[in-house]
mmCIF file of C-alpha atoms in Angstrom:
data_model
loop_
_atom_site.group_PDB
_atom_site.id
_atom_site.type_symbol
_atom_site.label_atom_id
_atom_site.label_comp_id
_atom_site.label_asym_id
_atom_site.label_seq_id
_atom_site.Cartn_x
_atom_site.Cartn_y
_atom_site.Cartn_z
ATOM 1 C CA MET J 1 -13.068 -7.484 12.034
ATOM 2 C CA LYS J 2 -10.518 -6.068 13.766
ATOM 3 C CA LEU J 3 -7.572 -4.668 10.604
ATOM 4 C CA GLU J 4 -5.349 -4.647 13.041
ATOM 5 C CA THR J 5 -5.625 -8.695 13.972
ATOM 6 C CA ILE J 6 -5.136 -9.514 10.020
ATOM 7 C CA ASP J 7 -1.708 -10.263 9.496
ATOM 8 C CA ILE J 8 -0.159 -8.232 6.044
ATOM 9 C CA HIS J 9 0.620 -11.145 3.589
ATOM 10 C CA GLU J 10 -2.651 -12.568 3.557
ATOM 11 C CA LEU J 11 -3.540 -9.760 1.384
ATOM 12 C CA LEU J 12 -0.047 -9.017 -0.562
ATOM 13 C CA PRO J 13 0.955 -11.083 -4.118
ATOM 14 C CA GLN J 14 4.732 -9.276 -2.309
ATOM 15 C CA ARG J 15 6.939 -11.674 -0.017
ATOM 16 C CA GLU J 16 9.872 -10.664 2.305
ATOM 17 C CA PRO J 17 11.919 -9.081 1.388
ATOM 18 C CA PHE J 18 10.326 -6.678 -0.740
ATOM 19 C CA ILE J 19 7.672 -6.004 2.039
ATOM 20 C CA MET J 20 6.659 -2.497 2.404
ATOM 21 C CA VAL J 21 3.358 -1.735 4.715
ATOM 22 C CA ASP J 22 3.241 -3.622 8.540
ATOM 23 C CA ARG J 23 -0.279 -3.201 8.807
ATOM 24 C CA LEU J 24 -3.606 -2.345 7.399
ATOM 25 C CA THR J 25 -4.496 0.143 9.831
ATOM 26 C CA PHE J 26 -7.620 1.893 7.794
ATOM 27 C CA PHE J 27 -10.277 0.551 5.145
ATOM 28 C CA ASP J 28 -13.542 1.931 3.591
ATOM 29 C CA GLU J 29 -14.772 2.493 0.154
ATOM 30 C CA GLN J 30 -12.981 5.356 -0.461
ATOM 31 C CA ARG J 31 -9.795 5.710 1.586
ATOM 32 C CA THR J 32 -7.020 2.694 3.305
ATOM 33 C CA SER J 33 -4.368 3.518 5.332
ATOM 34 C CA THR J 34 -1.277 1.321 6.062
ATOM 35 C CA ARG J 35 1.515 1.574 8.490
ATOM 36 C CA PHE J 36 4.979 0.709 7.973
ATOM 37 C CA VAL J 37 8.009 1.029 10.333
ATOM 38 C CA VAL J 38 11.386 1.976 8.662
ATOM 39 C CA ARG J 39 13.643 -0.980 9.487
ATOM 40 C CA ALA J 40 18.427 -0.974 8.754
ATOM 41 C CA ASP J 41 17.076 -4.407 6.982
ATOM 42 C CA ASN J 42 15.359 -3.138 4.377
ATOM 43 C CA LEU J 43 15.866 -3.387 1.024
ATOM 44 C CA PHE J 44 15.611 0.514 0.327
ATOM 45 C CA VAL J 45 17.611 2.061 3.683
ATOM 46 C CA GLU J 46 21.367 3.269 2.957
ATOM 47 C CA ASP J 47 23.556 4.802 5.575
ATOM 48 C CA GLY J 48 20.248 5.107 7.494
ATOM 49 C CA VAL J 49 18.036 6.943 5.508
ATOM 50 C CA MET J 50 15.319 5.382 2.779
ATOM 51 C CA ASP J 51 15.071 5.672 -0.976
ATOM 52 C CA ALA J 52 12.568 7.786 -2.591
ATOM 53 C CA CYS J 53 11.026 5.285 -4.940
ATOM 54 C CA ALA J 54 10.678 3.481 -1.965
ATOM 55 C CA LEU J 55 7.860 5.762 -0.934
ATOM 56 C CA ALA J 56 6.342 5.050 -4.496
ATOM 57 C CA GLU J 57 6.435 1.619 -3.381
ATOM 58 C CA ASN J 58 4.799 1.595 -0.583
ATOM 59 C CA MET J 59 1.702 3.462 -2.126
ATOM 60 C CA ALA J 60 1.248 0.775 -4.409
ATOM 61 C CA GLN J 61 1.958 -1.428 -1.842
ATOM 62 C CA THR J 62 -1.084 0.392 -0.100
ATOM 63 C CA CYS J 63 -3.059 -0.188 -2.601
ATOM 64 C CA ALA J 64 -2.652 -3.593 -2.952
ATOM 65 C CA ALA J 65 -3.438 -3.741 0.327
ATOM 66 C CA ARG J 66 -6.846 -2.730 0.155
ATOM 67 C CA LEU J 67 -7.138 -4.624 -3.111
ATOM 68 C CA GLY J 68 -6.500 -7.970 -0.480
ATOM 69 C CA TYR J 69 -8.731 -6.940 2.017
ATOM 70 C CA VAL J 70 -11.189 -6.760 -1.072
ATOM 71 C CA ASN J 71 -10.880 -9.785 -2.152
ATOM 72 C CA LYS J 72 -10.253 -12.170 0.752
ATOM 73 C CA TYR J 73 -13.137 -10.627 3.601
ATOM 74 C CA ILE J 74 -15.613 -8.885 0.974
ATOM 75 C CA LEU J 75 -15.406 -10.949 -2.189
ATOM 76 C CA LYS J 76 -13.724 -14.721 0.216
ATOM 77 C CA ARG J 77 -11.158 -15.321 -2.644
ATOM 78 C CA GLY J 78 -7.891 -15.281 -3.651
ATOM 79 C CA ILE J 79 -5.740 -12.178 -3.087
ATOM 80 C CA GLN J 80 -5.901 -10.500 -7.222
ATOM 81 C CA VAL J 81 -2.535 -8.830 -7.922
ATOM 82 C CA GLY J 82 -1.481 -5.687 -9.940
ATOM 83 C CA PHE J 83 0.368 -3.735 -11.947
ATOM 84 C CA ILE J 84 1.329 -0.073 -11.626
ATOM 85 C CA GLY J 85 -0.238 1.381 -14.659
ATOM 86 C CA ALA J 86 1.281 5.134 -14.152
ATOM 87 C CA VAL J 87 2.850 7.645 -11.485
ATOM 88 C CA LYS J 88 1.936 11.154 -11.863
ATOM 89 C CA ASN J 89 2.327 14.425 -10.407
ATOM 90 C CA MET J 90 4.643 12.691 -7.423
ATOM 91 C CA VAL J 91 6.232 15.074 -5.071
ATOM 92 C CA VAL J 92 8.897 14.041 -2.342
ATOM 93 C CA THR J 93 9.815 16.174 0.186
ATOM 94 C CA ALA J 94 11.554 14.412 2.256
ATOM 95 C CA CYS J 95 13.110 10.519 2.437
ATOM 96 C CA PRO J 96 11.581 8.807 5.987
ATOM 97 C CA ARG J 97 15.182 7.665 8.272
ATOM 98 C CA VAL J 98 15.597 4.220 10.048
ATOM 99 C CA GLY J 99 12.607 4.021 13.010
ATOM 100 C CA ASP J 100 10.500 6.543 11.031
ATOM 101 C CA VAL J 101 6.680 5.663 11.219
ATOM 102 C CA LEU J 102 5.397 5.426 7.874
ATOM 103 C CA GLU J 103 1.514 6.474 7.836
ATOM 104 C CA THR J 104 0.401 6.304 4.113
ATOM 105 C CA THR J 105 -3.557 7.071 2.524
ATOM 106 C CA ILE J 106 -4.396 6.541 -0.861
ATOM 107 C CA GLU J 107 -7.747 7.788 -1.564
ATOM 108 C CA VAL J 108 -10.511 6.252 -4.178
ATOM 109 C CA ILE J 109 -10.736 8.576 -7.784
ATOM 110 C CA GLU J 110 -12.276 6.201 -9.762
ATOM 111 C CA GLN J 111 -12.459 2.813 -10.520
ATOM 112 C CA VAL J 112 -13.460 1.422 -14.285
ATOM 113 C CA LEU J 113 -13.476 -1.758 -14.867
ATOM 114 C CA ASP J 114 -9.978 -3.285 -13.829
ATOM 115 C CA LEU J 115 -7.594 0.197 -12.894
ATOM 116 C CA THR J 116 -7.931 2.340 -10.077
ATOM 117 C CA LEU J 117 -7.217 5.967 -10.175
ATOM 118 C CA VAL J 118 -6.134 6.613 -6.655
ATOM 119 C CA LYS J 119 -4.304 10.055 -5.341
ATOM 120 C CA ALA J 120 -1.483 8.858 -2.174
ATOM 121 C CA THR J 121 0.454 10.632 0.412
ATOM 122 C CA VAL J 122 3.155 9.396 2.927
ATOM 123 C CA ARG J 123 3.433 10.956 6.226
ATOM 124 C CA SER J 124 5.650 10.508 9.296
ATOM 125 C CA GLY J 125 4.306 11.712 12.182
ATOM 126 C CA SER J 126 2.502 15.758 11.066
ATOM 127 C CA GLN J 127 5.304 15.462 8.220
ATOM 128 C CA THR J 128 3.903 14.994 4.380
ATOM 129 C CA LEU J 129 6.674 12.792 3.187
ATOM 130 C CA ALA J 130 5.467 11.889 -0.715
ATOM 131 C CA THR J 131 1.692 12.370 -3.176
ATOM 132 C CA ALA J 132 1.452 10.932 -5.763
ATOM 133 C CA GLU J 133 -1.347 9.920 -8.068
ATOM 134 C CA MET J 134 -1.186 5.821 -8.399
ATOM 135 C CA LYS J 135 -3.165 4.010 -11.974
ATOM 136 C CA ILE J 136 -3.298 0.184 -10.984
ATOM 137 C CA ALA J 137 -4.041 -2.150 -13.390
ATOM 138 C CA LEU J 138 -5.528 -5.376 -11.944
ATOM 139 C CA ALA J 139 -4.091 -8.750 -12.898
ATOM 140 C CA ASN J 140 -7.036 -11.166 -14.930
ATOM 141 C CA GLU J 141 -5.739 -13.944 -12.466
ATOM 142 C CA ILE J 142 -6.483 -14.485 -9.189
ATOM 143 C CA GLU J 143 -4.274 -16.833 -6.230
ATOM 144 C CA GLU J 144 -5.948 -19.538 -5.093
ATOM 145 C CA ALA J 145 -7.460 -18.635 -1.833
#
């Protein structure tokens, strides 16, 4: 399956206007990447600049896209909701502007039962905008496929 053909809405429990990723661009067992274009109508954009908290949500939704891909295309089941359990060592070096393309990559550090620890990086071009470690806890319920 070509990742660029997947509608991101099939992978995420979030709905508009709270979608913070446009496309899944890479997936393997350890690493997942997404792309997102910052638009002027985004909830987190003010005066042409996206707020730093949106970068954390973008990281979390990259985790959700990974989980959605695993559930839908590998395990053949519905979407499972995850929650941010913790954010550690988050560093924001710059906030993106309208028109910037965000490339977000998460790397699984550890996965134990319903907890996943990832290292996340958000870049725009060659500039690293933010990094963090996130702990994602999974809900027990799975939405219908």
